mmCIF file of C-alpha atoms in Angstrom:
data_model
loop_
_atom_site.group_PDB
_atom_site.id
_atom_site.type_symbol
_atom_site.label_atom_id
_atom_site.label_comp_id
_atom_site.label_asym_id
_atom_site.label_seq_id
_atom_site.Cartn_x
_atom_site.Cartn_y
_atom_site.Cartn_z
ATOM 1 C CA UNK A 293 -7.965 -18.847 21.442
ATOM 2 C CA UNK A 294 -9.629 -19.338 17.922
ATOM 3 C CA UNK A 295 -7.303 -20.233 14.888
ATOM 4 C CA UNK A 296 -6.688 -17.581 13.135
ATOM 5 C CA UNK A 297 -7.149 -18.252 9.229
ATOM 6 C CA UNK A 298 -5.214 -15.828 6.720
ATOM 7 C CA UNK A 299 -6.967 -13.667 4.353
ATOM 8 C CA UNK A 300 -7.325 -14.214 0.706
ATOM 9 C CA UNK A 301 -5.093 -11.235 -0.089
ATOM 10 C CA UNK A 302 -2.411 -12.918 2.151
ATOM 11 C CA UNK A 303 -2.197 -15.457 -0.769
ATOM 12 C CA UNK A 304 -0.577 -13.115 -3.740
ATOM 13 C CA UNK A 305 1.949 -14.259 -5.835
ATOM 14 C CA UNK A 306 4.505 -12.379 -7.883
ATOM 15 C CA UNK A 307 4.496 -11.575 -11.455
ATOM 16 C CA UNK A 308 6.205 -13.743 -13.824
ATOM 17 C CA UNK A 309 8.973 -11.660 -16.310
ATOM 18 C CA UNK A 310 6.627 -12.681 -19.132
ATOM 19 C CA UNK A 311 3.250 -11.447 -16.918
ATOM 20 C CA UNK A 312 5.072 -8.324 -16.053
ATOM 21 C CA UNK A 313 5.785 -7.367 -19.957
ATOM 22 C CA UNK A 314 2.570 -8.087 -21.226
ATOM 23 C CA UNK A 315 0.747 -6.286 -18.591
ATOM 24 C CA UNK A 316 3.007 -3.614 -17.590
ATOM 25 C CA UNK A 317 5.214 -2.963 -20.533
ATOM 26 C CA UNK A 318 2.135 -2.780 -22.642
ATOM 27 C CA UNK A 319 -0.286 -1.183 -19.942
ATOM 28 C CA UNK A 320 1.070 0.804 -16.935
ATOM 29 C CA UNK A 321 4.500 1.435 -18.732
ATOM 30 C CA UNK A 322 2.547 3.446 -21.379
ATOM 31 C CA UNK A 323 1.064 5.778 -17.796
ATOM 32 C CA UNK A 324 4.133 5.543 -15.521
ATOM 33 C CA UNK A 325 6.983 6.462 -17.923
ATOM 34 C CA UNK A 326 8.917 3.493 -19.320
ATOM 35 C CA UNK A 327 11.843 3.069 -16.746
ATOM 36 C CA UNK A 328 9.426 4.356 -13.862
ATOM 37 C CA UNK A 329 7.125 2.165 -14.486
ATOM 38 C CA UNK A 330 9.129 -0.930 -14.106
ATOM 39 C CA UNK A 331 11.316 0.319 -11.250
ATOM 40 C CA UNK A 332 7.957 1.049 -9.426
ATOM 41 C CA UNK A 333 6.197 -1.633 -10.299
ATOM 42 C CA UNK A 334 8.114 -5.140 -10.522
ATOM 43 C CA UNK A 335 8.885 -6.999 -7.765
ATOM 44 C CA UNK A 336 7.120 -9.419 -5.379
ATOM 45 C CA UNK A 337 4.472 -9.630 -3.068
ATOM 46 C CA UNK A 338 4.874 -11.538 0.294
ATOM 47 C CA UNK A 339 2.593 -14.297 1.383
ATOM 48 C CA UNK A 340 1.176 -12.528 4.240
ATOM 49 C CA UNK A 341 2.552 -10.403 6.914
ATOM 50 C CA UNK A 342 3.753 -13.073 9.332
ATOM 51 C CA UNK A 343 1.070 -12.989 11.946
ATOM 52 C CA UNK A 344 -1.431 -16.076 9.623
ATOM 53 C CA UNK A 345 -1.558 -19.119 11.828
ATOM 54 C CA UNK A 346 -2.518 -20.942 8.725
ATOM 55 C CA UNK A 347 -3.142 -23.744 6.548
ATOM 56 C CA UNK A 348 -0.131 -23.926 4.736
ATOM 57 C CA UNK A 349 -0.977 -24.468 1.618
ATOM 58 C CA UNK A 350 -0.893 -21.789 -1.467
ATOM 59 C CA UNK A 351 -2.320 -21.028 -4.748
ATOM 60 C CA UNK A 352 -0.826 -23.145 -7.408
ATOM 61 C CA UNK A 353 -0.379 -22.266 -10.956
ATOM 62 C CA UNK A 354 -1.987 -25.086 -12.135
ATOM 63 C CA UNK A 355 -5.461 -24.563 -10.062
ATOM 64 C CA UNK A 356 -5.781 -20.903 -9.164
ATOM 65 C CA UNK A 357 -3.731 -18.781 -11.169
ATOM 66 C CA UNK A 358 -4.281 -20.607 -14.530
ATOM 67 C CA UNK A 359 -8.420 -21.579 -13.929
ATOM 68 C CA UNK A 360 -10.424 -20.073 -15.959
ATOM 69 C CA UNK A 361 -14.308 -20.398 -14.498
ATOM 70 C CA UNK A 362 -17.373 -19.994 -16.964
ATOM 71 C CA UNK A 363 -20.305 -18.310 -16.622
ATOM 72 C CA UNK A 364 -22.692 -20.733 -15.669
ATOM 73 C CA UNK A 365 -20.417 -21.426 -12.376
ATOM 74 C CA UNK A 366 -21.917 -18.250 -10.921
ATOM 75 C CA UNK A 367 -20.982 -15.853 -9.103
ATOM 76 C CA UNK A 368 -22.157 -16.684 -5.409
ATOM 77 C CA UNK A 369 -21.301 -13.908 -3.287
ATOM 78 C CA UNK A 370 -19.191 -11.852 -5.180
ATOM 79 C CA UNK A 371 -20.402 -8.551 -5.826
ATOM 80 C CA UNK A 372 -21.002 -7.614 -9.721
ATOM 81 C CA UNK A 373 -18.610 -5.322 -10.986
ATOM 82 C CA UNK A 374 -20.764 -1.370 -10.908
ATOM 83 C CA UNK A 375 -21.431 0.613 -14.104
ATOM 84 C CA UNK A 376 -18.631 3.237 -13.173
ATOM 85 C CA UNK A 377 -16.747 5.491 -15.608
ATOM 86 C CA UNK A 378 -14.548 6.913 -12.760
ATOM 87 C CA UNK A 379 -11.280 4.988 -12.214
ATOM 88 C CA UNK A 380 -10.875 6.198 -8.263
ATOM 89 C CA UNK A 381 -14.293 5.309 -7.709
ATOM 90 C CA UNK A 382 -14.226 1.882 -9.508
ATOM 91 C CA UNK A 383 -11.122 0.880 -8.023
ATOM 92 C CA UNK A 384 -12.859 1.429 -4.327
ATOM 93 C CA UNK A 385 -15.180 -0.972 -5.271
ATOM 94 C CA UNK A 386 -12.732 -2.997 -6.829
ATOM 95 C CA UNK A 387 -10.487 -3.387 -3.878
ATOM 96 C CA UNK A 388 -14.090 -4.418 -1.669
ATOM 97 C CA UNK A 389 -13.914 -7.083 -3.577
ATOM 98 C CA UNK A 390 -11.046 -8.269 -3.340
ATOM 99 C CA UNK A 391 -10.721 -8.379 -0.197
ATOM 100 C CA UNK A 392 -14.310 -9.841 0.279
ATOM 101 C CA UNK A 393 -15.500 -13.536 0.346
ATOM 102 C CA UNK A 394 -17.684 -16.089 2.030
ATOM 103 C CA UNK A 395 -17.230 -19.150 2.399
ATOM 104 C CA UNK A 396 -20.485 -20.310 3.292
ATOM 105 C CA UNK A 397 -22.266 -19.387 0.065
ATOM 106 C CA UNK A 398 -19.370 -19.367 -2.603
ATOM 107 C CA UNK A 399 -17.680 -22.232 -4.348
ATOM 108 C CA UNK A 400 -13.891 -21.695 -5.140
ATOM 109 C CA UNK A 401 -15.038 -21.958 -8.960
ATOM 110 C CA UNK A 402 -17.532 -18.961 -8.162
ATOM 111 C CA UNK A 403 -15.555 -17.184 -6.684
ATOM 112 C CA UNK A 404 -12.980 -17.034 -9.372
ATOM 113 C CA UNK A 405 -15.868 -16.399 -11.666
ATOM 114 C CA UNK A 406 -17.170 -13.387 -10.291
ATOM 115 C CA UNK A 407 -13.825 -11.831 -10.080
ATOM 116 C CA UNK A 408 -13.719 -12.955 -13.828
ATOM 117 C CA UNK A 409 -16.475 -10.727 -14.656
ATOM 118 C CA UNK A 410 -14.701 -7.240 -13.131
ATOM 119 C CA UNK A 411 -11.951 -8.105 -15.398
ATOM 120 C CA UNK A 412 -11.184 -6.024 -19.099
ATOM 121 C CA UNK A 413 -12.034 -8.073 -22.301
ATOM 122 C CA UNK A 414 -8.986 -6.475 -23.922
ATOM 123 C CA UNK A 415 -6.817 -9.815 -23.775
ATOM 124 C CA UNK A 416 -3.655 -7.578 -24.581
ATOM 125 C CA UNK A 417 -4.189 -5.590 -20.977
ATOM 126 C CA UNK A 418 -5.533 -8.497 -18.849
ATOM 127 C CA UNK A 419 -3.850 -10.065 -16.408
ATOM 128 C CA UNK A 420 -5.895 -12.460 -15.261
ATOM 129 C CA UNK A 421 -2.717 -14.283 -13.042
ATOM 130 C CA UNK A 422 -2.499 -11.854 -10.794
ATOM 131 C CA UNK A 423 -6.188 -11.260 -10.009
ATOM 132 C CA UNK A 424 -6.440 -15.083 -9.469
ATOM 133 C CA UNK A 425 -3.776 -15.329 -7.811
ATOM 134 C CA UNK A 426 -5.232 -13.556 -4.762
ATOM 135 C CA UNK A 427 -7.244 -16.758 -4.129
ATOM 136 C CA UNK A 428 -6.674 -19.703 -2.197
ATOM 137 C CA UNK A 429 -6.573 -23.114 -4.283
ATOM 138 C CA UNK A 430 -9.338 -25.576 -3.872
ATOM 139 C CA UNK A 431 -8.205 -27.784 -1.077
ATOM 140 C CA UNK A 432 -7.324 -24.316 0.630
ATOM 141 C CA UNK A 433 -10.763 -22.834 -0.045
ATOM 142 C CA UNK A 434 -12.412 -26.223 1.088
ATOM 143 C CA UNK A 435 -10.614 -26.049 4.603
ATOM 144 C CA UNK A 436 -11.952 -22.714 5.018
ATOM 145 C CA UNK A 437 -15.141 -23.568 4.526
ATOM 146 C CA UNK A 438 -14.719 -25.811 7.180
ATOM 147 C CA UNK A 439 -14.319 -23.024 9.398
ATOM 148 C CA UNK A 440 -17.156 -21.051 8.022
ATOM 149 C CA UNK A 441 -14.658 -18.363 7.013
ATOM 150 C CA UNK A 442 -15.298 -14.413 5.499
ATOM 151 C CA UNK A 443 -14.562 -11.561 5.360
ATOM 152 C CA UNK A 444 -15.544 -8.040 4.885
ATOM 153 C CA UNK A 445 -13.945 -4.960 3.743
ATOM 154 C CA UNK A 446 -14.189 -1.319 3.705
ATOM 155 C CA UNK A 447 -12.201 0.872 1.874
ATOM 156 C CA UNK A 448 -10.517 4.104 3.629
ATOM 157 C CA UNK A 449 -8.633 6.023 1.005
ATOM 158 C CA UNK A 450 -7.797 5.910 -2.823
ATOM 159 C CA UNK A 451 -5.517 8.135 -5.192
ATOM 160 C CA UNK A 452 -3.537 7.687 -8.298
ATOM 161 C CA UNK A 453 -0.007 7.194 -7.348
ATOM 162 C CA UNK A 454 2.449 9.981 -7.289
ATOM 163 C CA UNK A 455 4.612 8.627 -10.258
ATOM 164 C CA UNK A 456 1.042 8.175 -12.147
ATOM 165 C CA UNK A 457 0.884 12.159 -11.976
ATOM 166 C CA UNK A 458 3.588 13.553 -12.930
ATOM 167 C CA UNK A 459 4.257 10.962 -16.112
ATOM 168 C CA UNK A 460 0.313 12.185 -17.249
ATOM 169 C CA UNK A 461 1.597 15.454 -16.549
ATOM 170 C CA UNK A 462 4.644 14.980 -18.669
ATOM 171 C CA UNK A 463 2.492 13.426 -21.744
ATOM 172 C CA UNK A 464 -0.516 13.825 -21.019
ATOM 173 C CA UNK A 465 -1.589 11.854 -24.523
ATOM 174 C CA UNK A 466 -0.173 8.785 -23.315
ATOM 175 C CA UNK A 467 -3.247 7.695 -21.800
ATOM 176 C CA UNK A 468 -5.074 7.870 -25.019
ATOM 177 C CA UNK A 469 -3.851 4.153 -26.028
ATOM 178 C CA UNK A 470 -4.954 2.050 -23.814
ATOM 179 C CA UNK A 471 -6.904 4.590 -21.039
ATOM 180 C CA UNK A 472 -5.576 2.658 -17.990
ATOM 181 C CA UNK A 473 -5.046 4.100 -14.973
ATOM 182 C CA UNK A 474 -3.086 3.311 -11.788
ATOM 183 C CA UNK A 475 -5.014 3.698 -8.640
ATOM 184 C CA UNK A 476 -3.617 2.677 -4.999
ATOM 185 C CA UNK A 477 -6.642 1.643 -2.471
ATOM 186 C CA UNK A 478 -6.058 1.398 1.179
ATOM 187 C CA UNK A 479 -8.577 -0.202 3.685
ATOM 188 C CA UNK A 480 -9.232 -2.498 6.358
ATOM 189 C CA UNK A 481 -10.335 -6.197 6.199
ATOM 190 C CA UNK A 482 -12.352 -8.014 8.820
ATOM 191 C CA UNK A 483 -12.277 -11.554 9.097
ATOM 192 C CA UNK A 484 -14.745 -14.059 10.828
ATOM 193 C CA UNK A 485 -14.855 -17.910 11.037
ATOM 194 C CA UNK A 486 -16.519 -20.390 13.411
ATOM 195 C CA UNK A 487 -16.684 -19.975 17.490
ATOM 196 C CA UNK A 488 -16.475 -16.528 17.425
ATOM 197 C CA UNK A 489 -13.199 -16.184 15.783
ATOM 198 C CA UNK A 490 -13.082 -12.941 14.369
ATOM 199 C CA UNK A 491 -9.725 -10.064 13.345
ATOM 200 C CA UNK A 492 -9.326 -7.279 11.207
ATOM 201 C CA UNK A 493 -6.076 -6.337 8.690
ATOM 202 C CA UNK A 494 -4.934 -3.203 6.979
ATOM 203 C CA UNK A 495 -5.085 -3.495 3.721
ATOM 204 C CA UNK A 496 -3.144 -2.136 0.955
ATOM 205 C CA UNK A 497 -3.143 -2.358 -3.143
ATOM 206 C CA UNK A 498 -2.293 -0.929 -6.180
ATOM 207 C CA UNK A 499 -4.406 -1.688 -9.368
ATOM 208 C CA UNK A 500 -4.414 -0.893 -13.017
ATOM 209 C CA UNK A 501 -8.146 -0.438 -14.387
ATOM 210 C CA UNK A 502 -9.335 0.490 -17.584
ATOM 211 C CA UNK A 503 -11.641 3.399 -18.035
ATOM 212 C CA UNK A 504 -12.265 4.066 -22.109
ATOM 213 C CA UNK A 505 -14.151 7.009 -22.738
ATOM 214 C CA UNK A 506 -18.213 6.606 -22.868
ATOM 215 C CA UNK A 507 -17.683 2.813 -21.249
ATOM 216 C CA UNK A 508 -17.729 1.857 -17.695
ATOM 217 C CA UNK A 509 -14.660 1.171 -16.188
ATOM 218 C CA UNK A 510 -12.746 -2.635 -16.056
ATOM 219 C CA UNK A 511 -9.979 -4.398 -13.645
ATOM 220 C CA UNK A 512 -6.847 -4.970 -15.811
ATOM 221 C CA UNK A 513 -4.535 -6.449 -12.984
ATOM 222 C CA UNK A 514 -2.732 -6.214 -9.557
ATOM 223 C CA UNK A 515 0.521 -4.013 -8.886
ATOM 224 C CA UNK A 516 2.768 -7.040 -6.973
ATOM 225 C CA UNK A 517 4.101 -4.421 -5.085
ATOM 226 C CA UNK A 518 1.684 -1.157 -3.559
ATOM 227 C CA UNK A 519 2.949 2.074 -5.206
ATOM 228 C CA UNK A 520 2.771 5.290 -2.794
#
């Protein structure tokens, strides 16, 4: 039976206290209600669901999380992010993304730079860490290039999250300050790599994007934890 190789979503890592002020406090606190906000969203993600006969290896802060790629690495095969003023609709195509890569034709540095470019310019939103964080580090990458290793993704259902509601509902001239919103994405992830080996995940996320009035919407981080 084939080896089966984890997906890049199996590599998240947590939010650090100080990641978790700067880019909830200051950007989903201000949607979800203070104290909802952070009950809801802090926490960690797990590496995976159990079922990854892997390489071992994970993202390290000093490659993954902290790189930051330029534009002339390209973008390979990462999709560029679409001219969409909608926040359910961008965060569909957000999520495909995500949870899409290919080894074959994508460096590890392009691939961190075409997630680059889906993500806000407003430093004091971005979270950068926990976009990057989703891939693998370069050795990691390397090995699954190896393999020939990618994956697909379609997306099945997205909605803002319950909490999201009712605190716009409560003020609805929160939003104003920063316009981002909270969107949850589920979906399904098929994987394929060398001699056939092929699977398929369910996929679940929760992201905060930025939609400013008269501008097309940006990615502004990852929820570690998927809010109903």
């Amino acid at each position: 039976m084939p080896k089966r190789f984890p997906a890049l979503s199996d590599y998240g890592l947590g939010w650090s206290a100080r990641q978790r002020i700067t880019a909830i406090a200051t950007g989903l606190a201000v949607l979800l209600a203070l104290a909802a906000a952070v009950a809801l969203l802090t926490g960690r993600t797990t590496a995976g669901d159990g079922r990854a006969a892997a390489p071992t290896s994970q993202p390290s802060s000093s490659t993954s999380a902290s790189a930051d790629p330029t534009a002339t690495a390209g973008a390979g095969s990462v999709a560029k992010p679409p001219q969409l003023a909608d926040p359910v609709a961008f965060s569909k195509a957000a999520a495909t993304v995500l949870w899409s890569y290919d080894t074959r034709t994508t460096s590890h540095d392009q691939q961190l730079a075409g997630l680059k470019a889906w993500l806000t310019s407003e430093t004091t939103y971005a979270d950068w860490s926990s976009i990057s964080a989703q891939v693998p580090d370069p050795v990691l990458w390397s090995r699954m290039a190896d393999q020939d290793q990618y994956a697909t993704a379609t997306v099945t259902e997205a909605h803002y999250p319950s909490a999201f509601k009712e605190a716009l509902a409560d003020d609805p001239s929160a939003i104003t300050q920063a316009y981002i919103y909270a969107v949850t994405v589920t979906g399904k992830q098929q994987i394929v790599w060398q001699n056939g080996g092929a699977g398929a995940e369910d996929r679940s996320v929760t992201l905060a994007v930025q939609c400013r009035p008269n501008a097309n919407c940006s990615l502004v981080a990852i929820a570690p934890t998927v809010v109903p």
